[in-house]
Amino acid sequence: MTTVFHRAPRATLPVAVAGDGIEIIDSEGKRYIDACGGAAVSCLGHSNQRVIDAIERQARQLPYAHTSFFTTNVAEELADRLVDAAPKGLGHVYFVSGGSEAIEAALKLARQYFVEKGEMQRRHFIARRQSYHGNTLGALAIGGNAWRREPFLPILIEAHHVSPCYAYREQRAGESEEAFAQRLADELESKILELGAESVAAFVAETVVGATAGAVPPVREYFRKIRAVCDKYGVLLILDEIMSGMGRTGHLYACEEDGIAPDLLTIAKGLGAGYQAIGATLVSDEIYRTIIGGTGFFQHGHTYIAHATACAAALEVQRVIEEERLLDNVKARGEQLRSRLRERYAEHPFIGDIRGRGLFVGVELVRDRVTQAPFDPMIKLHARIKSEAMQRGLMVYPMGGTVDGSIGDHVLLAPPFICTAPQIETIVERLADAIDGALTSSNLE
């Protein structure tokens, strides 16, 4: 029995010993194509020598300096690079160690911003059902992932939820994308008015929904309409791009495709590509100026914020993405992946939807394509698919509760940006075999 307390302690896990490009190798020599980046993390694969060398150089020079005493050149350079490419108005970067920390920082910044302005009554946060923003208590509270939240509800802060922009499930028959987006914006406005416009601090949303619903992109105009509602009532817009950002959708920031700028934006996974633990919250100039002009102090912090070695890794990751023009490959390989999946499953009775942006792709399984009825959750089809995929040397990120937190199954794919066209073909073939194997073992074919 392992002495490491894993998230699933009863599971017997293979031991990873090496990485080679998009593959992980276990202690018995078996290779697994990492078609999900672990959890949309490993965007450069597992053996990028440039990033490894950058980590070694920084560790030899200065591995860590506490930010209450020093800044470092590498943190400043990384922040400059992120801001230069960011949506308009996001002029400052607060570095943390991961996605949950980035969300916690965003929530606290939103609250402190209004405290500094003297708007002490602004305390409510609104998010969406079927969202996920992290596992720390503040992030879990605003998230809409029901099964993750349920055991901890008595100790979560109050949060409010509206409908997700989940076209496959929520868009009505005959309803245009424009009308669907407007209906959702109207729902947000109604929730703000219900709570009292002067008491709402922020609306929080994943630009492209990740783990909970499986790479669900917004319809056109959705975020423009949401931005307008937030502006109307002085509510901050916080975009969570922890999974979808840093090139995953083919844009460095996913919201570029939606043509809007948030007030706060969180990133993590692809920022450091798994080579070091790092995340960040990008902060608007308005929020920064308000705090600087008030107390001059952000009442928050962690030991490892702006960790020098982590910043060095992330800086080199971002250089590699730019210099090797990997976003072009993300767009091309993402289009190939979705096209091949749609061709493969055009007539499949149990594949309901294939969606996503770039190399961020979701496959939703259903018992009936016409009614979109999900499978019985007791079957745990998503878990069976993961097991079958691992047997075939393929890592995918399946999840249950896709529809409402209890029912529904999907598979999330987020392969590294360095994937080649033949590797995409192999991923599609192995996934198809895994899904067929799971359906057969469940007596569903």
Coordinates of C-alpha atoms in Angstrom, one line a residue:
M1 CA 0.0 0.0 0.0
T2 CA 1.3 3.4 -0.9
T3 CA 2.0 6.0 1.9
V4 CA 1.1 8.8 -0.5
F5 CA -2.5 9.9 0.1
H6 CA -3.8 10.0 -3.4
R7 CA -7.2 11.5 -4.3
A8 CA -8.5 8.0 -4.9
P9 CA -6.6 6.0 -2.3
R10 CA -8.2 2.6 -3.3
A11 CA -6.9 2.8 -6.8
T12 CA -3.7 1.0 -7.8
L13 CA -1.8 3.4 -10.1
P14 CA 1.0 2.7 -12.5
V15 CA 4.3 4.5 -11.5
A16 CA 5.3 7.2 -14.0
V17 CA 9.1 7.2 -14.5
A18 CA 9.8 9.2 -17.6
G19 CA 8.3 11.5 -20.3
D20 CA 9.0 11.5 -24.0
G21 CA 7.2 14.1 -26.0
I22 CA 3.5 13.6 -25.7
E23 CA 4.0 10.2 -24.0
I24 CA 4.4 9.2 -20.3
I25 CA 6.3 6.0 -19.6
D26 CA 5.6 3.8 -16.6
S27 CA 7.9 1.6 -14.5
E28 CA 7.1 -1.4 -16.7
G29 CA 8.0 0.4 -19.9
K30 CA 4.5 0.9 -21.1
R31 CA 3.9 4.2 -23.0
Y32 CA 0.7 6.3 -22.7
I33 CA -0.2 9.1 -25.1
D34 CA -1.2 12.0 -22.9
A35 CA -4.3 13.1 -24.9
C36 CA -5.5 15.3 -22.0
G37 CA -2.3 16.9 -20.8
G38 CA -3.0 15.4 -17.4
A39 CA -5.7 18.0 -16.7
A40 CA -5.0 20.3 -19.7
V41 CA -1.6 21.1 -18.2
S42 CA 1.2 19.6 -20.3
C43 CA 0.9 21.7 -23.4
L44 CA 4.6 21.2 -24.4
G45 CA 4.7 17.5 -23.6
H46 CA 6.9 16.0 -21.0
S47 CA 10.5 16.5 -22.1
N48 CA 11.1 20.0 -23.5
Q49 CA 14.8 20.6 -23.0
R50 CA 14.6 24.4 -23.3
V51 CA 12.2 24.6 -20.3
I52 CA 14.3 22.1 -18.3
D53 CA 17.4 24.1 -19.0
A54 CA 15.7 27.4 -17.9
I55 CA 14.7 25.8 -14.6
E56 CA 18.2 24.6 -14.0
R57 CA 19.7 28.0 -14.8
Q58 CA 17.3 29.8 -12.4
A59 CA 17.7 27.3 -9.6
R60 CA 21.5 27.7 -9.8
Q61 CA 21.2 31.5 -9.8
L62 CA 18.3 32.1 -7.3
P63 CA 15.6 29.5 -6.7
Y64 CA 13.4 31.6 -4.5
A65 CA 13.1 34.9 -2.8
H66 CA 10.2 35.9 -0.7
T67 CA 8.1 38.7 -2.2
S68 CA 7.8 40.7 1.0
F69 CA 11.5 41.5 0.5
F70 CA 12.3 41.3 -3.2
T71 CA 11.0 41.1 -6.8
T72 CA 13.0 39.2 -9.4
N73 CA 13.8 40.0 -13.0
V74 CA 12.3 36.8 -14.2
A75 CA 8.9 37.5 -12.5
E76 CA 8.9 41.1 -14.0
E77 CA 9.8 39.8 -17.4
L78 CA 7.1 37.1 -17.3
A79 CA 4.5 39.7 -16.1
D80 CA 5.5 42.1 -18.9
R81 CA 5.1 39.3 -21.5
L82 CA 1.6 38.3 -20.2
V83 CA 0.4 41.9 -20.1
D84 CA 1.7 42.8 -23.6
A85 CA -0.5 40.0 -25.0
A86 CA -3.5 40.4 -22.7
P87 CA -6.9 41.9 -23.4
K88 CA -7.0 45.7 -23.1
G89 CA -6.9 47.1 -19.6
L90 CA -5.3 44.1 -17.9
G91 CA -2.1 45.8 -16.8
H92 CA -0.8 43.9 -13.8
V93 CA -0.2 40.3 -12.9
Y94 CA -0.4 38.6 -9.4
F95 CA 1.5 35.3 -9.5
V96 CA 0.4 32.3 -7.4
S97 CA 1.0 28.5 -7.4
G98 CA -2.1 27.2 -9.2
G99 CA -5.6 27.7 -10.4
S100 CA -7.5 27.6 -7.2
E101 CA -5.1 30.2 -5.7
A102 CA -5.6 32.4 -8.7
I103 CA -9.4 32.3 -8.2
E104 CA -9.1 33.0 -4.5
A105 CA -6.9 36.0 -5.4
A106 CA -9.5 37.3 -7.9
L107 CA -12.3 37.0 -5.4
K108 CA -10.4 38.9 -2.8
L109 CA -9.3 41.5 -5.2
A110 CA -12.9 42.1 -6.3
R111 CA -14.0 42.5 -2.7
Q112 CA -11.1 44.7 -1.7
Y113 CA -11.6 46.9 -4.7
F114 CA -15.1 47.8 -3.6
V115 CA -14.0 48.2 0.0
E116 CA -11.4 50.7 -1.1
K117 CA -14.1 52.5 -3.1
G118 CA -16.3 52.7 0.0
E119 CA -18.9 50.3 -1.5
M120 CA -18.9 48.0 1.4
Q121 CA -22.3 46.5 0.5
R122 CA -20.9 44.7 -2.6
R123 CA -20.5 41.2 -1.3
H124 CA -22.4 38.9 -3.7
F125 CA -20.7 36.7 -6.3
I126 CA -22.7 35.2 -9.2
A127 CA -21.4 32.3 -11.2
R128 CA -22.9 29.5 -13.4
R129 CA -24.2 26.1 -12.9
Q130 CA -22.0 23.3 -14.2
S131 CA -18.9 25.4 -13.7
Y132 CA -15.7 24.6 -11.8
H133 CA -13.3 27.1 -10.5
G134 CA -11.1 25.2 -8.0
N135 CA -11.1 23.2 -4.8
T136 CA -10.2 25.7 -2.2
L137 CA -13.2 26.9 -0.2
G138 CA -13.8 30.2 -2.0
A139 CA -13.3 28.7 -5.4
L140 CA -15.5 25.8 -4.5
A141 CA -18.3 28.1 -3.3
I142 CA -18.6 30.0 -6.5
G143 CA -18.2 26.9 -8.6
G144 CA -21.3 25.1 -9.9
N145 CA -20.0 21.5 -9.7
A146 CA -22.7 20.0 -7.5
W147 CA -21.0 16.8 -6.4
R148 CA -17.7 18.5 -5.6
R149 CA -19.6 21.1 -3.5
E150 CA -22.1 18.9 -1.7
P151 CA -19.9 17.6 1.2
F152 CA -18.7 21.1 2.1
L153 CA -21.9 23.1 1.7
P154 CA -22.1 24.1 5.4
I155 CA -18.7 25.8 5.3
L156 CA -18.9 27.5 1.9
I157 CA -19.6 31.2 1.5
E158 CA -22.9 32.2 0.0
A159 CA -22.8 32.3 -3.8
H160 CA -25.4 32.5 -6.6
H161 CA -25.7 30.6 -9.8
V162 CA -27.4 31.2 -13.2
S163 CA -27.6 29.1 -16.3
P164 CA -24.5 28.1 -18.3
C165 CA -24.0 28.9 -21.9
Y166 CA -24.3 25.2 -22.8
A167 CA -25.9 25.2 -26.2
Y168 CA -26.3 21.4 -26.6
R169 CA -28.4 21.2 -23.5
E170 CA -29.8 24.7 -22.9
Q171 CA -30.5 26.3 -26.3
R172 CA -34.2 25.8 -27.1
A173 CA -35.5 24.3 -30.3
G174 CA -35.8 27.1 -32.9
E175 CA -33.9 29.6 -30.7
S176 CA -31.2 31.4 -32.5
E177 CA -27.7 31.9 -31.0
E178 CA -28.4 35.6 -30.6
A179 CA -31.7 34.9 -28.8
F180 CA -30.1 32.3 -26.6
A181 CA -27.3 34.6 -25.6
Q182 CA -29.8 37.4 -24.9
R183 CA -31.9 35.1 -22.7
L184 CA -28.8 34.2 -20.6
A185 CA -27.8 37.8 -20.3
D186 CA -31.3 38.7 -19.2
E187 CA -31.2 36.0 -16.6
L188 CA -28.0 37.4 -15.2
E189 CA -29.5 40.9 -15.1
S190 CA -32.5 39.5 -13.3
K191 CA -30.3 37.8 -10.7
I192 CA -28.4 41.0 -10.2
L193 CA -31.6 43.0 -9.6
E194 CA -33.0 40.2 -7.4
L195 CA -29.9 40.5 -5.1
G196 CA -29.8 44.3 -5.4
A197 CA -27.5 45.7 -8.0
E198 CA -25.6 47.7 -5.4
S199 CA -24.7 44.5 -3.5
V200 CA -23.2 42.4 -6.3
A201 CA -19.4 42.4 -6.6
A202 CA -18.7 40.1 -9.6
F203 CA -19.8 37.6 -12.1
V204 CA -17.5 34.6 -12.6
A205 CA -17.4 32.4 -15.7
E206 CA -15.1 30.0 -17.5
T207 CA -14.5 31.4 -21.0
V208 CA -14.7 27.8 -22.3
V209 CA -16.1 25.4 -19.6
G210 CA -13.6 22.7 -18.8
A211 CA -13.8 19.7 -16.5
T212 CA -17.4 19.8 -15.4
A213 CA -19.2 19.9 -18.7
G214 CA -16.4 19.1 -21.2
A215 CA -15.0 21.9 -23.4
V216 CA -18.2 23.9 -23.8
P217 CA -17.6 27.1 -25.8
P218 CA -19.9 30.1 -25.5
V219 CA -22.1 31.0 -28.5
R220 CA -21.3 34.1 -30.4
E221 CA -22.2 37.4 -28.7
Y222 CA -22.7 35.7 -25.3
F223 CA -19.8 37.4 -23.6
R224 CA -20.4 40.7 -25.3
K225 CA -23.9 40.7 -23.8
I226 CA -22.6 39.6 -20.4
R227 CA -20.0 42.3 -20.4
A228 CA -22.7 44.9 -21.2
V229 CA -24.8 43.7 -18.2
C230 CA -21.9 43.8 -15.8
D231 CA -21.0 47.3 -17.0
K232 CA -24.6 48.5 -16.6
Y233 CA -24.6 47.7 -12.9
G234 CA -20.9 48.2 -12.0
V235 CA -20.3 44.5 -11.5
L236 CA -16.8 43.1 -12.2
L237 CA -16.4 40.4 -14.8
I238 CA -14.0 37.6 -13.7
L239 CA -13.0 35.2 -16.5
D240 CA -11.6 31.8 -15.5
E241 CA -9.1 30.6 -18.2
I242 CA -7.2 28.2 -15.9
M243 CA -7.9 25.4 -18.4
S244 CA -8.8 27.2 -21.6
G245 CA -6.1 29.9 -21.5
M246 CA -2.5 30.2 -22.5
G247 CA -3.0 28.9 -26.0
R248 CA -5.3 25.9 -25.4
T249 CA -8.0 27.3 -27.7
G250 CA -5.6 28.6 -30.3
H251 CA -5.4 32.0 -28.7
L252 CA -3.1 32.9 -25.8
Y253 CA -6.2 34.2 -24.0
A254 CA -9.4 32.4 -24.9
C255 CA -11.5 35.5 -24.6
E256 CA -9.7 37.0 -27.6
E257 CA -12.1 35.0 -29.7
D258 CA -15.0 36.6 -28.0
G259 CA -13.8 40.1 -28.4
I260 CA -14.1 41.2 -24.8
A261 CA -11.9 42.1 -21.9
P262 CA -12.7 41.1 -18.3
D263 CA -11.7 43.0 -15.1
L264 CA -9.9 40.0 -13.7
L265 CA -8.6 36.9 -15.5
T266 CA -7.2 33.8 -14.0
I267 CA -4.7 31.5 -15.7
A268 CA -2.6 28.5 -14.6
K269 CA -2.3 25.0 -16.2
G270 CA -0.7 25.9 -19.5
L271 CA 1.2 28.8 -18.1
G272 CA 4.0 26.6 -16.8
A273 CA 3.0 23.5 -18.8
G274 CA 3.5 21.3 -15.7
Y275 CA 7.2 21.9 -15.5
Q276 CA 6.6 24.0 -12.3
A277 CA 3.5 24.8 -10.3
I278 CA 2.4 28.3 -11.2
G279 CA -0.8 30.3 -11.8
A280 CA -1.7 34.0 -12.1
T281 CA -4.4 36.5 -11.8
L282 CA -4.4 39.4 -14.3
V283 CA -5.7 42.6 -12.8
S284 CA -7.3 45.6 -14.5
D285 CA -5.6 49.0 -14.3
E286 CA -8.7 50.4 -12.6
I287 CA -8.6 47.8 -9.8
Y288 CA -4.8 48.3 -9.3
R289 CA -5.0 52.1 -9.3
T290 CA -7.9 51.9 -6.7
I291 CA -5.9 49.8 -4.3
I292 CA -2.7 51.8 -4.8
G293 CA -4.6 55.0 -4.3
G294 CA -6.3 53.6 -1.1
T295 CA -4.5 51.4 1.4
G296 CA -1.7 50.6 -1.0
F297 CA -1.7 47.0 0.2
F298 CA -3.4 43.8 -1.1
Q299 CA -4.5 42.0 2.0
H300 CA -3.7 38.6 0.7
G301 CA -0.6 36.4 0.0
H302 CA 1.0 33.0 0.0
T303 CA 4.5 31.8 0.7
Y304 CA 5.3 30.9 -2.9
I305 CA 3.8 33.7 -4.9
A306 CA 6.0 34.9 -7.8
H307 CA 8.3 31.9 -7.2
A308 CA 11.5 32.6 -9.2
T309 CA 12.0 29.1 -10.5
A310 CA 8.4 28.7 -11.4
C311 CA 8.4 32.1 -13.2
A312 CA 11.5 31.0 -15.2
A313 CA 9.8 27.8 -16.3
A314 CA 6.7 29.7 -17.3
L315 CA 8.6 32.4 -19.2
E316 CA 10.5 29.8 -21.2
V317 CA 7.2 27.9 -21.9
Q318 CA 5.7 31.1 -23.3
R319 CA 8.8 31.8 -25.4
V320 CA 8.6 28.3 -26.9
I321 CA 5.0 28.7 -27.8
E322 CA 5.7 32.0 -29.6
E323 CA 9.0 31.1 -31.3
E324 CA 7.8 27.7 -32.5
R325 CA 4.4 29.2 -33.6
L326 CA 2.6 26.5 -31.7
L327 CA -0.7 28.3 -31.7
D328 CA -0.9 27.7 -35.4
N329 CA -0.5 24.0 -34.7
V330 CA -3.1 24.1 -32.0
K331 CA -5.7 25.5 -34.5
A332 CA -4.8 23.1 -37.2
R333 CA -4.6 20.0 -35.0
G334 CA -7.7 21.0 -33.1
E335 CA -9.7 21.3 -36.4
Q336 CA -8.3 17.9 -37.4
L337 CA -9.3 16.3 -34.1
R338 CA -12.9 17.6 -34.1
S339 CA -13.3 16.8 -37.8
R340 CA -12.0 13.2 -37.4
L341 CA -14.2 12.7 -34.3
R342 CA -17.3 14.0 -36.1
E343 CA -16.6 11.8 -39.1
R344 CA -16.0 8.7 -36.9
Y345 CA -19.1 9.3 -34.8
A346 CA -21.5 10.8 -37.5
E347 CA -23.9 7.9 -37.1
H348 CA -22.9 6.5 -33.7
P349 CA -26.1 6.0 -31.6
F350 CA -24.4 7.0 -28.3
I351 CA -22.3 10.1 -29.2
G352 CA -24.4 13.2 -28.7
D353 CA -22.1 16.2 -29.1
I354 CA -18.5 16.9 -30.2
R355 CA -17.4 20.4 -29.3
G356 CA -14.6 22.7 -28.3
R357 CA -12.0 25.2 -29.5
G358 CA -8.5 24.5 -30.5
L359 CA -7.0 21.5 -28.8
F360 CA -9.7 21.6 -26.1
V361 CA -12.4 19.1 -27.2
G362 CA -15.3 17.5 -25.5
V363 CA -17.2 14.3 -26.5
E364 CA -20.6 13.9 -24.8
L365 CA -22.1 10.4 -24.6
V366 CA -25.9 9.9 -24.5
R367 CA -28.2 6.9 -24.3
D368 CA -30.4 8.4 -27.0
R369 CA -29.2 10.9 -29.6
V370 CA -32.7 12.1 -30.4
T371 CA -33.9 12.9 -26.8
Q372 CA -30.3 13.5 -25.6
A373 CA -31.1 11.3 -22.6
P374 CA -28.0 10.4 -20.6
F375 CA -26.9 7.0 -19.4
D376 CA -27.8 5.8 -16.0
P377 CA -25.1 7.2 -13.7
M378 CA -24.8 3.9 -11.9
I379 CA -23.0 2.5 -15.0
K380 CA -20.2 5.0 -14.5
L381 CA -19.5 5.0 -18.2
H382 CA -17.0 7.8 -18.0
A383 CA -14.9 5.8 -15.5
R384 CA -15.1 2.7 -17.8
I385 CA -13.8 4.7 -20.7
K386 CA -10.9 6.0 -18.7
S387 CA -10.0 2.4 -17.7
E388 CA -10.3 1.1 -21.3
A389 CA -8.2 4.0 -22.6
M390 CA -5.4 3.4 -20.1
Q391 CA -5.3 -0.2 -21.1
R392 CA -4.8 0.9 -24.7
G393 CA -2.0 3.4 -23.8
L394 CA -4.2 6.5 -23.9
M395 CA -4.8 9.1 -21.2
V396 CA -8.1 11.0 -21.5
Y397 CA -10.1 13.1 -18.9
P398 CA -13.6 11.7 -18.6
M399 CA -16.2 13.0 -16.1
G400 CA -19.6 12.2 -14.9
G401 CA -22.4 14.6 -13.9
T402 CA -22.1 16.5 -17.2
V403 CA -25.8 17.5 -17.3
D404 CA -26.5 18.6 -13.8
G405 CA -23.8 17.3 -11.5
S406 CA -25.4 13.9 -11.2
I407 CA -26.2 12.5 -14.6
G408 CA -24.3 12.6 -17.9
D409 CA -20.9 11.5 -19.2
H410 CA -18.3 13.2 -21.3
V411 CA -14.6 12.8 -22.3
L412 CA -12.3 15.8 -22.3
L413 CA -9.4 15.9 -24.7
A414 CA -6.5 18.4 -24.3
P415 CA -3.4 17.0 -26.0
P416 CA -0.1 18.9 -26.1
F417 CA 0.4 21.7 -28.6
I418 CA 3.2 19.8 -30.2
C419 CA 0.9 17.0 -31.5
T420 CA 1.5 15.9 -35.1
A421 CA -1.2 15.0 -37.6
P422 CA -0.4 11.2 -37.3
Q423 CA -0.6 11.4 -33.5
I424 CA -4.0 13.0 -33.7
E425 CA -5.1 10.0 -35.9
T426 CA -3.7 7.6 -33.3
I427 CA -5.6 9.4 -30.5
V428 CA -8.9 9.2 -32.4
E429 CA -8.4 5.5 -33.1
R430 CA -7.5 4.6 -29.5
L431 CA -10.3 6.7 -28.1
A432 CA -12.8 5.0 -30.4
D433 CA -11.5 1.6 -29.3
A434 CA -11.8 2.6 -25.6
I435 CA -15.4 3.9 -26.0
D436 CA -16.4 0.7 -27.8
G437 CA -14.7 -1.4 -25.1
A438 CA -16.5 0.5 -22.4
L439 CA -19.9 0.2 -24.1
T440 CA -19.3 -3.6 -24.6
S441 CA -18.3 -4.2 -21.0
S442 CA -21.4 -2.3 -19.9
N443 CA -23.6 -4.4 -22.2
L444 CA -24.7 -1.2 -24.0
E445 CA -23.9 -1.9 -27.6

